[in-house]
Short mmCIF file of C-alpha atoms and ligand atoms in Angstrom, two decimals:
data_model
loop_
_atom_site.label_atom_id
_atom_site.label_comp_id
_atom_site.label_asym_id
_atom_site.label_seq_id
_atom_site.Cartn_x
_atom_site.Cartn_y
_atom_site.Cartn_z
CA UNK A 211 12.69 42.65 -18.92
CA UNK A 212 15.40 45.13 -18.70
CA UNK A 213 19.02 43.86 -19.00
CA UNK A 214 19.84 44.98 -15.48
CA UNK A 215 16.81 43.16 -14.06
CA UNK A 216 17.54 40.02 -15.82
CA UNK A 217 21.27 40.22 -14.59
CA UNK A 218 20.04 40.51 -11.01
CA UNK A 219 17.72 37.59 -11.51
CA UNK A 220 20.43 35.66 -12.76
CA UNK A 221 22.92 36.51 -9.92
CA UNK A 222 20.11 35.58 -7.52
CA UNK A 223 19.59 32.29 -9.11
CA UNK A 224 23.35 31.49 -9.35
CA UNK A 225 24.04 32.58 -5.78
CA UNK A 226 21.07 30.65 -4.28
CA UNK A 227 21.87 27.29 -5.75
CA UNK A 228 23.37 24.59 -3.76
CA UNK A 229 25.74 23.69 -6.53
CA UNK A 230 29.25 25.47 -6.55
CA UNK A 231 29.60 27.03 -10.19
CA UNK A 232 32.67 28.46 -11.77
CA UNK A 233 33.47 29.55 -15.34
CA UNK A 234 36.85 30.03 -16.92
CA UNK A 235 38.20 31.01 -20.33
CA UNK A 236 40.51 28.53 -22.18
CA UNK A 237 43.55 29.81 -20.47
CA UNK A 238 42.11 29.26 -16.92
CA UNK A 239 41.23 32.70 -16.15
CA UNK A 240 38.37 32.89 -13.65
CA UNK A 241 35.44 34.79 -15.25
CA UNK A 242 32.90 34.09 -12.56
CA UNK A 243 32.06 31.62 -9.64
CA UNK A 244 28.93 31.78 -7.55
CA UNK A 245 28.41 32.06 -3.78
CA UNK A 246 28.37 28.35 -3.04
CA UNK A 247 31.69 27.97 -4.75
CA UNK A 248 33.23 30.75 -2.83
CA UNK A 249 32.16 29.24 0.45
CA UNK A 250 33.35 25.86 -0.43
CA UNK A 251 37.13 27.16 -1.44
CA UNK A 252 36.96 30.13 0.78
CA UNK A 253 37.30 32.62 -2.21
CA UNK A 254 35.96 36.12 -2.63
CA UNK A 255 33.41 36.90 -5.41
CA UNK A 256 34.44 40.06 -7.33
CA UNK A 257 38.26 40.25 -6.06
CA UNK A 258 39.17 36.82 -7.10
CA UNK A 259 37.58 37.14 -10.46
CA UNK A 260 40.09 37.50 -13.36
CA UNK A 261 42.70 35.47 -11.40
CA UNK A 262 43.95 32.15 -12.84
CA UNK A 263 42.27 29.11 -11.55
CA UNK A 264 45.77 27.52 -10.82
CA UNK A 265 46.69 30.15 -8.42
CA UNK A 266 44.13 28.44 -6.08
CA UNK A 267 44.34 24.85 -7.42
CA UNK A 268 47.88 24.27 -9.05
CA UNK A 269 46.69 20.98 -10.35
CA UNK A 270 43.53 22.37 -11.51
CA UNK A 271 41.80 20.30 -14.50
CA UNK A 272 40.10 23.21 -16.11
CA UNK A 273 43.02 24.05 -18.47
CA UNK A 274 43.22 20.31 -19.42
CA UNK A 275 39.63 20.31 -20.41
CA UNK A 276 40.19 23.41 -22.40
CA UNK A 277 42.92 21.62 -24.29
CA UNK A 278 41.21 18.33 -24.87
CA UNK A 279 37.69 19.60 -25.11
CA UNK A 280 36.59 16.34 -23.38
CA UNK A 281 33.99 16.73 -20.55
CA UNK A 282 34.24 14.92 -17.32
CA UNK A 283 31.16 14.05 -15.22
CA UNK A 284 30.94 12.84 -11.77
CA UNK A 285 34.68 12.79 -10.93
CA UNK A 286 35.81 12.91 -7.55
CA UNK A 287 37.88 16.11 -6.51
CA UNK A 288 39.70 15.66 -3.10
CA UNK A 289 39.87 18.76 -1.28
CA UNK A 290 40.90 19.28 2.46
CA UNK A 291 40.04 15.71 3.53
CA UNK A 292 36.70 15.64 1.58
CA UNK A 293 35.54 14.08 -1.55
CA UNK A 294 33.80 16.43 -3.81
CA UNK A 295 31.74 15.43 -6.82
CA UNK A 296 32.44 17.49 -9.86
CA UNK A 297 31.41 18.00 -13.58
CA UNK A 298 33.74 19.69 -15.99
CA UNK A 299 32.27 20.80 -19.22
CA UNK A 300 33.97 22.54 -22.17
CA UNK A 301 31.72 25.23 -23.91
CA UNK A 302 32.87 25.28 -27.68
CA UNK A 303 32.64 27.69 -30.39
CA UNK A 304 33.01 25.61 -33.61
CA UNK A 305 35.88 23.10 -32.73
CA UNK A 306 37.65 25.59 -30.29
CA UNK A 307 36.94 25.49 -26.40
CA UNK A 308 36.13 29.02 -25.31
CA UNK A 309 35.08 28.52 -21.84
CA UNK A 310 34.96 25.75 -19.23
CA UNK A 311 32.36 25.40 -16.52
CA UNK A 312 32.78 23.47 -13.68
CA UNK A 313 30.08 22.28 -11.27
CA UNK A 314 30.50 21.10 -7.67
CA UNK A 315 27.48 18.95 -7.28
CA UNK A 316 27.96 17.49 -3.74
CA UNK A 317 30.11 19.30 -1.10
CA UNK A 318 31.12 16.07 0.07
CA UNK A 319 30.61 12.63 -1.27
CA UNK A 320 29.15 11.68 2.09
CA UNK A 321 26.01 13.64 0.77
CA UNK A 322 25.86 11.49 -2.10
CA UNK A 323 26.38 8.18 -0.03
CA UNK A 324 23.96 9.10 2.45
CA UNK A 325 21.28 9.79 -0.43
CA UNK A 326 22.21 6.55 -2.05
CA UNK A 327 21.96 4.72 1.29
CA UNK A 328 18.47 6.25 1.70
CA UNK A 329 17.44 5.04 -1.83
CA UNK A 330 19.01 1.66 -1.15
CA UNK A 331 17.10 1.40 2.13
CA UNK A 332 13.71 2.38 0.52
CA UNK A 333 14.55 -0.32 -2.20
CA UNK A 334 15.02 -3.03 0.29
CA UNK A 335 11.90 -1.91 2.14
CA UNK A 336 9.80 -2.05 -1.06
CA UNK A 337 11.34 -5.41 -2.09
CA UNK A 338 10.84 -7.00 1.25
CA UNK A 339 7.25 -5.56 1.47
CA UNK A 340 6.56 -7.19 -1.88
CA UNK A 341 7.89 -10.49 -0.93
CA UNK A 342 5.76 -10.37 2.43
CA UNK A 343 2.66 -9.41 0.14
CA UNK A 344 3.52 -12.20 -2.18
CA UNK A 345 3.68 -14.56 0.58
CA UNK A 346 0.32 -13.45 2.02
CA UNK A 347 -1.03 -13.83 -1.48
CA UNK A 348 0.21 -17.30 -2.10
CA UNK A 349 -2.18 -20.16 -2.91
CA UNK A 350 -2.42 -22.40 0.12
CA UNK A 351 -3.65 -25.53 -1.55
CA UNK A 352 -1.98 -27.72 -4.25
CA UNK A 353 -3.30 -30.63 -6.43
CA UNK A 354 -2.07 -33.02 -3.69
CA UNK A 355 -4.63 -31.58 -1.33
CA UNK A 356 -7.44 -32.55 -3.77
CA UNK A 357 -8.34 -36.01 -2.51
CA UNK A 358 -10.24 -38.34 -5.11
CA UNK A 359 -9.82 -41.58 -6.58
CA UNK A 360 -12.65 -41.77 -8.87
CA UNK A 361 -12.52 -41.59 -12.62
CA UNK A 362 -14.04 -38.02 -12.47
CA UNK A 363 -11.61 -36.93 -9.69
CA UNK A 364 -8.68 -38.20 -11.89
CA UNK A 365 -9.94 -36.57 -15.29
CA UNK A 366 -10.46 -33.37 -13.35
CA UNK A 367 -6.79 -33.30 -12.00
CA UNK A 368 -5.56 -34.17 -15.50
CA UNK A 369 -7.56 -31.45 -16.96
CA UNK A 370 -6.48 -29.02 -14.39
CA UNK A 371 -2.81 -29.78 -15.04
CA UNK A 372 -3.31 -29.29 -18.72
CA UNK A 373 -5.13 -25.83 -18.31
CA UNK A 374 -2.54 -24.60 -15.84
CA UNK A 375 0.28 -24.36 -18.60
CA UNK A 376 -1.82 -21.86 -20.59
CA UNK A 377 -2.42 -18.27 -19.67
CA UNK A 378 -5.94 -18.32 -21.17
CA UNK A 379 -8.92 -17.75 -19.10
CA UNK A 380 -10.17 -20.70 -17.14
CA UNK A 381 -13.90 -21.26 -16.00
CA UNK A 382 -14.59 -23.41 -12.99
CA UNK A 383 -18.19 -24.55 -12.63
CA UNK A 384 -19.85 -26.63 -9.87
CA UNK A 385 -22.26 -26.49 -7.00
CA UNK A 386 -21.36 -24.75 -3.79
CA UNK A 387 -18.69 -26.66 -1.81
CA UNK A 388 -17.54 -28.75 -4.68
CA UNK A 389 -14.00 -27.37 -4.38
CA UNK A 390 -13.71 -24.69 -6.87
CA UNK A 391 -11.42 -22.56 -5.00
CA UNK A 392 -9.30 -25.51 -4.22
CA UNK A 393 -8.84 -26.36 -7.82
CA UNK A 394 -8.23 -22.51 -8.64
CA UNK A 395 -5.24 -22.58 -6.06
CA UNK A 396 -4.22 -25.84 -7.35
CA UNK A 397 -3.90 -24.71 -10.94
CA UNK A 398 -2.08 -21.54 -9.87
CA UNK A 399 0.42 -23.81 -8.13
CA UNK A 400 1.01 -25.78 -11.24
CA UNK A 401 1.28 -22.94 -13.48
CA UNK A 402 4.39 -21.01 -14.70
CA UNK A 403 3.04 -18.26 -12.48
CA UNK A 404 3.33 -20.13 -9.29
CA UNK A 405 5.86 -17.90 -7.82
CA UNK A 406 3.77 -14.83 -8.42
CA UNK A 407 0.64 -13.94 -6.38
CA UNK A 408 -2.59 -15.64 -6.31
CA UNK A 409 -5.14 -13.09 -5.81
CA UNK A 410 -8.76 -13.92 -4.95
CA UNK A 411 -11.80 -11.68 -5.09
CA UNK A 412 -15.28 -12.73 -4.26
CA UNK A 413 -17.69 -10.93 -6.52
CA UNK A 414 -20.75 -11.84 -4.20
CA UNK A 415 -18.96 -10.39 -1.05
CA UNK A 416 -18.06 -7.03 -2.35
CA UNK A 417 -20.68 -4.35 -2.44
CA UNK A 418 -21.50 -3.33 -6.08
CA UNK A 419 -20.28 0.28 -5.52
CA UNK A 420 -16.98 -0.61 -4.12
CA UNK A 421 -16.04 -3.31 -6.76
CA UNK A 422 -14.66 -0.92 -9.24
CA UNK A 423 -12.22 0.92 -6.95
CA UNK A 424 -11.34 -2.51 -5.45
CA UNK A 425 -10.42 -3.82 -9.02
CA UNK A 426 -9.13 -0.55 -10.60
CA UNK A 427 -7.76 1.43 -7.61
CA UNK A 428 -7.94 5.18 -7.69
CA UNK A 429 -5.78 8.14 -7.67
CA UNK A 430 -5.43 10.26 -4.68
CA UNK A 431 -7.97 12.94 -4.31
CA UNK A 432 -10.60 10.98 -6.07
CA UNK A 433 -12.72 10.51 -3.29
CA UNK A 434 -13.28 12.98 -0.34
CA UNK A 435 -12.93 11.98 3.29
CA UNK A 436 -10.91 9.09 4.54
CA UNK A 437 -9.93 7.82 1.24
CA UNK A 438 -7.82 10.87 0.37
CA UNK A 439 -5.00 8.92 -0.47
CA UNK A 440 -4.67 6.88 -3.66
CA UNK A 441 -4.88 3.09 -3.69
CA UNK A 442 -3.60 0.39 -6.07
CA UNK A 443 -6.20 -1.77 -7.47
CA UNK A 444 -6.22 -5.61 -7.58
CA UNK A 445 -5.53 -5.90 -11.29
CA UNK A 446 -2.32 -4.17 -10.80
CA UNK A 447 -1.63 -5.84 -7.51
CA UNK A 448 -1.57 -9.27 -9.13
CA UNK A 449 1.57 -8.49 -11.13
CA UNK A 450 1.79 -11.40 -13.64
CA UNK A 451 0.03 -14.06 -11.25
CA UNK A 452 -3.37 -15.49 -11.06
CA UNK A 453 -6.53 -13.57 -10.65
CA UNK A 454 -9.23 -15.66 -9.10
CA UNK A 455 -12.59 -14.00 -9.52
CA UNK A 456 -15.04 -16.30 -7.49
CA UNK A 457 -18.78 -16.03 -7.97
CA UNK A 458 -18.29 -14.28 -11.31
CA UNK A 459 -21.98 -14.96 -11.82
CA UNK A 460 -22.65 -12.11 -9.23
CA UNK A 461 -20.47 -9.54 -10.92
CA UNK A 462 -22.70 -6.56 -12.05
CA UNK A 463 -23.36 -6.29 -15.72
CA UNK A 464 -21.53 -2.96 -15.87
CA UNK A 465 -18.37 -4.37 -14.32
CA UNK A 466 -18.50 -7.36 -16.73
CA UNK A 467 -18.26 -4.89 -19.50
CA UNK A 468 -15.17 -3.30 -17.75
CA UNK A 469 -13.59 -6.89 -17.04
CA UNK A 470 -13.86 -7.75 -20.71
CA UNK A 471 -12.09 -4.59 -21.73
CA UNK A 472 -9.27 -5.24 -19.28
CA UNK A 473 -8.89 -8.87 -20.65
CA UNK A 474 -8.76 -7.45 -24.19
CA UNK A 475 -6.55 -4.56 -23.71
CA UNK A 476 -4.46 -5.67 -20.84
CA UNK A 477 -4.40 -2.16 -19.49
CA UNK A 478 -6.32 -0.15 -17.02
CA UNK A 479 -6.77 3.30 -15.77
CA UNK A 480 -7.30 4.10 -12.20
CA UNK A 481 -10.29 5.83 -11.07
CA UNK A 482 -9.83 9.67 -11.26
CA UNK A 483 -6.71 8.95 -13.36
CA UNK A 484 -5.83 9.55 -17.09
CA UNK A 485 -2.69 7.39 -17.31
CA UNK A 486 -3.05 3.90 -18.91
CA UNK A 487 -1.18 1.33 -16.78
CA UNK A 488 -0.30 -2.16 -18.35
CA UNK A 489 -1.56 -5.14 -16.31
CA UNK A 490 -0.70 -8.77 -16.67
CA UNK A 491 -2.47 -11.81 -15.23
CA UNK A 492 -4.10 -15.00 -15.82
CA UNK A 493 -7.73 -15.19 -15.04
CA UNK A 494 -9.76 -18.01 -13.25
CA UNK A 495 -13.29 -17.36 -12.92
CA UNK A 496 -15.86 -19.50 -10.85
CA UNK A 497 -19.45 -19.76 -10.25
CA UNK A 498 -21.97 -22.20 -8.83
CA UNK A 499 -24.74 -20.58 -10.90
CA UNK A 500 -25.93 -21.78 -14.42
CA UNK A 501 -24.05 -19.36 -16.31
CA UNK A 502 -25.34 -20.43 -19.64
CA UNK A 503 -28.95 -19.91 -18.63
CA UNK A 504 -27.76 -16.51 -17.29
CA UNK A 505 -26.45 -15.53 -20.66
CA UNK A 506 -29.90 -16.63 -22.18
CA UNK A 507 -31.78 -14.44 -19.67
CA UNK A 508 -29.51 -11.51 -20.29
CA UNK A 509 -28.01 -11.45 -16.78
CA UNK A 510 -24.47 -12.32 -17.73
CA UNK A 511 -22.82 -10.68 -20.94
CA UNK A 512 -22.37 -13.08 -23.79
CA UNK A 513 -19.21 -11.42 -25.04
CA UNK A 514 -17.64 -11.98 -21.72
CA UNK A 515 -19.00 -15.34 -21.36
CA UNK A 516 -17.48 -16.30 -24.71
CA UNK A 517 -14.23 -14.92 -23.49
CA UNK A 518 -13.90 -17.04 -20.39
CA UNK A 519 -15.78 -20.14 -21.67
CA UNK A 520 -12.60 -21.56 -23.13
CA UNK A 521 -11.07 -23.74 -20.63
CA UNK A 522 -13.87 -25.08 -18.54
CA UNK A 523 -13.45 -27.27 -15.50
CA UNK A 524 -16.90 -28.75 -14.51
CA UNK A 525 -16.71 -30.29 -10.98
CA UNK A 526 -19.36 -32.88 -10.56
CA UNK A 527 -21.31 -32.79 -7.23
CA UNK A 528 -20.14 -35.35 -4.61
CA UNK A 529 -23.34 -37.52 -5.08
CA UNK A 530 -22.17 -38.31 -8.78
CA UNK A 531 -18.78 -39.54 -7.30
CA UNK A 532 -19.59 -41.48 -4.29
CA UNK A 533 -16.38 -43.51 -4.53
CA UNK A 534 -14.58 -40.58 -3.31
CA UNK A 535 -16.59 -40.06 -0.11
CA UNK A 536 -14.83 -42.42 2.30
CA UNK A 537 -11.48 -41.59 0.91
CA UNK A 538 -12.06 -37.80 1.45
CA UNK A 539 -13.75 -38.65 5.02
CA UNK A 540 -10.86 -40.71 6.10
CA UNK A 541 -8.48 -38.09 4.98
CA UNK A 542 -10.24 -35.42 7.02
CA UNK A 543 -9.95 -37.59 9.99
CA UNK A 544 -6.24 -38.09 9.48
CA UNK A 545 -5.57 -34.59 8.92
CA UNK A 546 -7.69 -32.97 11.72
CA UNK A 547 -5.82 -31.86 14.76
CA UNK A 548 -3.58 -34.50 16.43
CA UNK A 549 -4.03 -35.15 20.26
CA UNK A 550 -7.22 -37.31 20.13
CA UNK A 551 -5.48 -40.13 18.92
CA UNK A 552 -7.07 -39.31 15.64
CA UNK A 553 -4.57 -41.41 13.55
CA UNK A 554 -6.47 -44.40 14.88
CA UNK A 555 -10.00 -43.25 14.41
CA UNK A 556 -12.13 -45.39 11.80
CA UNK A 557 -15.62 -45.53 10.60
CA UNK A 558 -17.85 -48.40 11.41
CA UNK A 559 -19.45 -50.26 8.58
CA UNK A 560 -22.98 -48.78 9.29
CA UNK A 561 -21.46 -45.17 9.37
CA UNK A 562 -19.72 -45.82 6.12
CA UNK A 563 -22.78 -46.95 4.32
CA UNK A 564 -24.62 -43.72 5.74
CA UNK A 565 -21.96 -41.56 4.39
CA UNK A 566 -22.03 -43.31 0.99
CA UNK A 567 -25.78 -43.19 0.64
CA UNK A 568 -26.29 -39.65 1.82
CA UNK A 569 -26.95 -36.99 -1.00
CA UNK A 570 -24.49 -34.38 0.03
CA UNK A 571 -26.21 -31.11 -1.35
CA UNK A 572 -23.43 -29.18 0.56
CA UNK A 573 -20.67 -31.32 -1.16
CA UNK A 574 -17.27 -31.52 0.17
CA UNK A 575 -17.99 -28.47 2.51
CA UNK A 576 -20.75 -30.44 4.19
CA UNK A 577 -18.71 -33.72 4.20
CA UNK A 578 -15.94 -31.82 6.06
CA UNK A 579 -18.47 -30.41 8.57
CA UNK A 580 -20.11 -33.86 9.08
CA UNK A 581 -16.91 -35.57 9.78
CA UNK A 582 -15.60 -32.83 12.18
CA UNK A 583 -18.94 -33.03 13.84
CA UNK A 584 -18.72 -36.66 14.43
CA UNK A 585 -15.02 -36.25 15.72
CA UNK A 586 -16.31 -33.65 18.28
CA UNK A 587 -18.72 -36.27 19.33
CA UNK A 588 -16.40 -39.06 19.97
CA UNK A 589 -15.63 -39.53 23.67
CA UNK A 590 -12.10 -39.74 24.75
CA UNK A 591 -11.88 -43.50 24.74
CA UNK A 592 -13.69 -43.89 21.56
CA UNK A 593 -11.94 -44.49 18.39
CA UNK A 594 -14.93 -45.79 15.99
CA UNK A 595 -17.27 -43.28 14.47
CA UNK A 596 -20.57 -44.83 14.49
CA UNK A 597 -24.08 -43.61 13.20
CA UNK A 598 -24.80 -42.29 16.65
CA UNK A 599 -21.93 -39.92 16.28
CA UNK A 600 -23.27 -38.47 12.89
CA UNK A 601 -25.58 -35.50 12.72
CA UNK A 602 -29.25 -36.46 12.41
CA UNK A 603 -29.53 -34.81 8.76
CA UNK A 604 -27.63 -37.91 7.26
CA UNK A 605 -30.46 -40.10 8.49
CA UNK A 606 -33.45 -38.14 7.14
CA UNK A 607 -31.92 -38.24 3.80
CA UNK A 608 -31.15 -41.95 3.76
CA UNK A 609 -34.61 -42.86 4.93
CA UNK A 610 -35.96 -40.87 2.10
CA UNK A 611 -34.09 -42.99 -0.08
CA UNK A 612 -35.89 -46.08 1.09
CA UNK A 613 -39.21 -44.78 1.35
CA UNK A 614 -41.65 -46.07 -1.19
CA UNK A 615 -43.19 -43.65 -3.67
CA UNK A 616 -46.73 -42.64 -2.62
CA UNK A 617 -49.29 -42.12 -5.34
CA UNK A 618 -50.58 -38.55 -5.08
CA UNK A 619 -52.10 -35.91 -7.72
CA UNK A 620 -49.00 -34.25 -9.37
CA UNK A 621 -49.46 -30.76 -7.85
CA UNK A 622 -49.62 -32.30 -4.27
CA UNK A 623 -46.88 -34.58 -4.96
CA UNK A 624 -44.65 -31.82 -6.24
CA UNK A 625 -45.51 -29.67 -3.24
CA UNK A 626 -44.65 -32.37 -0.87
CA UNK A 627 -41.33 -33.00 -2.52
CA UNK A 628 -40.58 -29.33 -2.50
CA UNK A 629 -41.21 -29.26 1.36
CA UNK A 630 -38.96 -32.26 1.83
CA UNK A 631 -36.13 -30.59 -0.15
CA UNK A 632 -36.43 -27.47 1.69
CA UNK A 633 -36.31 -29.32 4.98
CA UNK A 634 -33.36 -31.42 4.00
CA UNK A 635 -31.38 -28.46 2.93
CA UNK A 636 -32.08 -26.62 6.07
CA UNK A 637 -30.95 -29.61 8.24
CA UNK A 638 -27.72 -29.79 5.98
CA UNK A 639 -27.00 -26.24 6.65
CA UNK A 640 -27.76 -26.59 10.25
CA UNK A 641 -30.88 -24.13 9.98
CA UNK A 642 -28.89 -21.58 8.17
CA UNK A 643 -31.37 -20.08 5.74
CA UNK A 644 -29.15 -17.93 3.75
CA UNK A 645 -26.96 -20.81 3.05
CA UNK A 646 -29.92 -22.92 2.22
CA UNK A 647 -31.40 -20.42 -0.18
CA UNK A 648 -28.06 -20.38 -1.94
CA UNK A 649 -28.14 -24.31 -2.16
CA UNK A 650 -31.62 -24.42 -3.31
CA UNK A 651 -30.78 -21.68 -5.95
CA UNK A 652 -33.60 -19.53 -4.85
CA UNK A 653 -33.60 -15.96 -3.37
CA UNK A 654 -33.88 -15.62 0.41
CA UNK A 655 -37.25 -14.06 0.10
CA UNK A 656 -38.54 -16.73 -2.03
CA UNK A 657 -37.44 -19.37 0.58
CA UNK A 658 -38.99 -17.36 3.36
CA UNK A 659 -42.38 -17.34 1.51
CA UNK A 660 -42.18 -21.01 1.12
CA UNK A 661 -41.16 -21.53 4.63
CA UNK A 662 -44.30 -19.97 5.72
CA UNK A 663 -46.51 -22.46 4.09
CA UNK A 664 -44.49 -25.44 5.60
N1 ATP B 779 -11.44 -32.98 -3.22
C1 ATP B 779 -11.31 -32.36 -2.07
N2 ATP B 779 -10.73 -33.06 -0.95
C2 ATP B 779 -10.63 -32.67 0.12
N3 ATP B 779 -11.31 -31.56 0.52
C3 ATP B 779 -11.94 -30.79 -0.37
C4 ATP B 779 -11.97 -31.31 -1.68
N4 ATP B 779 -12.74 -30.36 -2.45
C5 ATP B 779 -13.14 -29.38 -1.50
N5 ATP B 779 -12.60 -29.71 -0.39
C6 ATP B 779 -12.94 -28.84 0.85
O1 ATP B 779 -14.28 -28.50 0.72
C7 ATP B 779 -14.37 -27.10 1.26
C8 ATP B 779 -15.09 -26.29 0.08
O2 ATP B 779 -14.27 -26.05 -0.96
P1 ATP B 779 -14.12 -24.79 -1.73
O3 ATP B 779 -14.14 -23.54 -0.90
O4 ATP B 779 -13.04 -24.88 -2.77
O5 ATP B 779 -15.48 -24.99 -2.63
P2 ATP B 779 -16.38 -24.02 -3.60
O6 ATP B 779 -16.71 -24.82 -4.82
O7 ATP B 779 -15.38 -22.78 -3.76
O8 ATP B 779 -17.56 -23.55 -2.68
P3 ATP B 779 -18.49 -22.19 -2.88
O9 ATP B 779 -19.21 -22.30 -4.18
O10 ATP B 779 -19.41 -22.32 -1.67
O11 ATP B 779 -17.57 -21.33 -2.63
C9 ATP B 779 -13.18 -26.67 1.55
O12 ATP B 779 -12.90 -26.82 3.01
C10 ATP B 779 -12.09 -27.47 0.84
O13 ATP B 779 -10.93 -27.61 1.52
MG1 MG B 780 -15.84 -20.72 -3.36
#
């Protein structure tokens, strides 16, 4: 580039910056100032060059900077009622100051103040949104919400409290409705992370193709269409809290490998991104599937299993701790909506014995439904829950209990028993086949096939 072109370019640049710029020699003689500077102080480019800065500003600091050689940054220069923000920088040759450059960064400190205010406002917004989000992502239940006086219940609560103090993964196993999520929340509330988020994700409920972007997030422009904007993933969102992976047995194998990598490396990369982002969380996983069996069959990765199978909380089904049934049932009555005089509602002896003898394939969830069902059936003047208020499914099961074994060829006996089990399960799910298939541990199509033969 020719020297003239370069000069012109430089002039252009200097004259089109927002900052006011002036350069003086060590004696304070003005060598140059740009257009912004001229406008600010009402001076003339060209004709005012060569004059001494003190002619314009009798108390100018530039000669002082030239003498001391010490720069000043961000100082306020009062000028005609305005507060300007200025830098004054000595340019040295060896130890001698040759020139001094002054930059006027803000024409008025108000500019700086308003910018500051904007930033401060944004900060407040972000922080309060974070607090809102954390409130939203809080665990609802604590260990006190877990009712149970049986030996197993007490042991479980003790174990949960012990696990909570660690940041290692926790695996909660148990049939459907045994209270796995309740325990996960209670563990979070007892942990040192209790002030942070509790974030739950149900692997069975998220379509396979969406799971990765849900967990890892994506950069803007990764997908076309409605999702142009980027999105933060759950791993990032949890920010040092607890990540509850519900139904981990339903996580696709490929995602399992990715999860394992996150657990090991404690960092992620958003989809479509290249930057690694550190993540911090404690994992609680749960499943009602037989996960060891899945490992053997190759449907669950053994390396991930060994990683999460450290602290295991095995919640027994309700039928294995019948002592808790009445306690929980009474608790549900007491905590249900007031207004029905519910404080005084009790169970009759017969109703209690039915509840204790029943098998509870749907566990706590089923117990909750049964009690609510009974409360609904109470007439306004009634305050004793009797067998007539309970759903018929309870009797069928109990009758089974007393029925004498009939001698049959094994195959027929097994078939008959299978039919009974299917019928009972359907009764307990109020005819919901999807739920029944889940309880029976078979696929929906297998259940439909079997139903055809009943
Ligand atoms: N010990 C308990 N005391 C009182 N209520 C309980 C207890 N355990 C569970 N519940 C209640 O039972 C219901 C089911 O609990 P939760 O959702 O935690 O079960 P889950 O094991 O996660 O079931 P699923 O495998 O179907 O997801 C909830 O309404 C919960 O409040
Ligand atoms: Mg659950």
